[in-house]
XYZ file of C-alpha atoms in Angstrom:
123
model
C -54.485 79.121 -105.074
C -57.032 80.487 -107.452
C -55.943 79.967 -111.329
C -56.680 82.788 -113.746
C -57.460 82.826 -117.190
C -57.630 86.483 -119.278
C -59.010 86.486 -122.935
C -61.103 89.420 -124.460
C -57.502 90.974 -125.957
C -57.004 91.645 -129.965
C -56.196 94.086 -132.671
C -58.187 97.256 -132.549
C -57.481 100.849 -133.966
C -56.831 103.862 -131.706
C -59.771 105.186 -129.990
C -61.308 101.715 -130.100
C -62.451 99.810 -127.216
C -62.067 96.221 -125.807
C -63.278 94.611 -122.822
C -60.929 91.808 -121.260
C -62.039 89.311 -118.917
C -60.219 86.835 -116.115
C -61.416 83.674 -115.381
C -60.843 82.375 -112.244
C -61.293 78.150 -111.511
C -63.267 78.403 -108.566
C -65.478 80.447 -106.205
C -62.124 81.289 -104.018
C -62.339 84.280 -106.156
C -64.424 86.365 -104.215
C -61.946 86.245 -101.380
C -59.235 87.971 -103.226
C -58.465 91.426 -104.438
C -57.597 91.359 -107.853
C -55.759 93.110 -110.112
C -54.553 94.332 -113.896
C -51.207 94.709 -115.591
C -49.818 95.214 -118.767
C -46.091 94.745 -120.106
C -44.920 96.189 -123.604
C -42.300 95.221 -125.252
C -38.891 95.797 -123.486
C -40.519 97.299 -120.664
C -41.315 96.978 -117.020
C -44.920 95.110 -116.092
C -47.505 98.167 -115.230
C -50.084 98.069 -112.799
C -53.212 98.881 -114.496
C -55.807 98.676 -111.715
C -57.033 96.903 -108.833
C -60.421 96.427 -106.994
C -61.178 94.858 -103.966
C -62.902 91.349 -102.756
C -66.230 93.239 -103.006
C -66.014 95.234 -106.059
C -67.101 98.229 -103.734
C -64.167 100.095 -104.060
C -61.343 100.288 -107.065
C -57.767 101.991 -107.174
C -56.369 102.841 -110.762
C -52.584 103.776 -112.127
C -51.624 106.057 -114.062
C -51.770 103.697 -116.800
C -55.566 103.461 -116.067
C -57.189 106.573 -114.954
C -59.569 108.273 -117.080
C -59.883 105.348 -119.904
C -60.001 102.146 -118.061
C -62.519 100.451 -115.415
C -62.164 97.618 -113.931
C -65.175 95.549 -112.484
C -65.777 92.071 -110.956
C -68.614 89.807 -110.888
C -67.979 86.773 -108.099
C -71.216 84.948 -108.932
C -69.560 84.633 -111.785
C -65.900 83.990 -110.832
C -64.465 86.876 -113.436
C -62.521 90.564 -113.199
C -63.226 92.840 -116.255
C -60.953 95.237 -117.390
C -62.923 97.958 -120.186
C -60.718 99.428 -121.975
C -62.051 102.616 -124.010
C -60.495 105.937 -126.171
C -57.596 103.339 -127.167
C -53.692 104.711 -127.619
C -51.368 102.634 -129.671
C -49.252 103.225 -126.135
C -51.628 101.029 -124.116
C -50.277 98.039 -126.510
C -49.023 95.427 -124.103
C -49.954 91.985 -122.393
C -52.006 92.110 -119.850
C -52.190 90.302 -117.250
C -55.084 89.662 -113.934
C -53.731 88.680 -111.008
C -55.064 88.096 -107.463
C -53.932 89.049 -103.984
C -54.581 88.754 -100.571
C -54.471 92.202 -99.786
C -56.269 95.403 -100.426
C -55.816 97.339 -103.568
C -52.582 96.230 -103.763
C -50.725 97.976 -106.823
C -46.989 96.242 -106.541
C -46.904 93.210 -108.732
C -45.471 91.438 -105.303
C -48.374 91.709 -103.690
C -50.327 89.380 -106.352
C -49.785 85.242 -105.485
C -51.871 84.429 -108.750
C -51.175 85.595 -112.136
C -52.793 84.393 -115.375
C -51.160 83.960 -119.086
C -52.101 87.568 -119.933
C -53.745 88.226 -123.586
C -52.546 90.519 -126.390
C -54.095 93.824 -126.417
C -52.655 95.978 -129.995
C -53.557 98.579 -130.775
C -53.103 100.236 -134.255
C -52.903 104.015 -135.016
């Protein structure tokens, strides 16, 4: 089972931008669809995003259409998650995960999860 690590996540004021990155320990990686959450305070966790093992193709929520993309680079064993046009509403943990499946978008689906990082974002 792959372990992720997500960092990239910090203070920055609406309409900002951040880019967040996962980490995975080993080239397993590339076998797995992979995927973004957040969870604010006293809510639910949100899917984000996901992409598949290839990176070819990408499904977003409605959490991430428009403002987000998500990306993957499996020479380099890491899922990106650019964040742009920044809402103090998109203040949450996120988390990457990874699945076996294809685009999954239910947190279920994902057998991996990392630590998340702190995204906050000021207005």
């Amino acid at each position: 089972q792959v372990q992720l690590v997500e960092s990239g996540g910090g203070l920055v004021q609406a309409g900002g931008s951040l880019r967040l990155s996962c980490a995975a320990s080993d080239s397993s990686f590339r076998f797995y669809a992979m995927g973004w959450f957040r969870q604010a305070p006293g809510k639910e966790r949100e899917f984000v995003a996901t992409i598949n093992w290839s990176g070819g193709t990408t499904y977003y929520g409605d959490s991430g259409k428009g403002r987000f993309t998500i990306s993957r680079d499996n020479a380099k064993n890491t899922l990106y998650l650019q964040m742009n046009s920044l809402k103090p509403e998109d203040t949450a943990v996120y988390y990457c995960a990874a699945s076996p499946r294809d685009l999954p978008s239910m947190a279920y689906d994902y057998n991996s999860w990392g630590q998340g990082t702190q995204v906050t974002v000021s207005s």
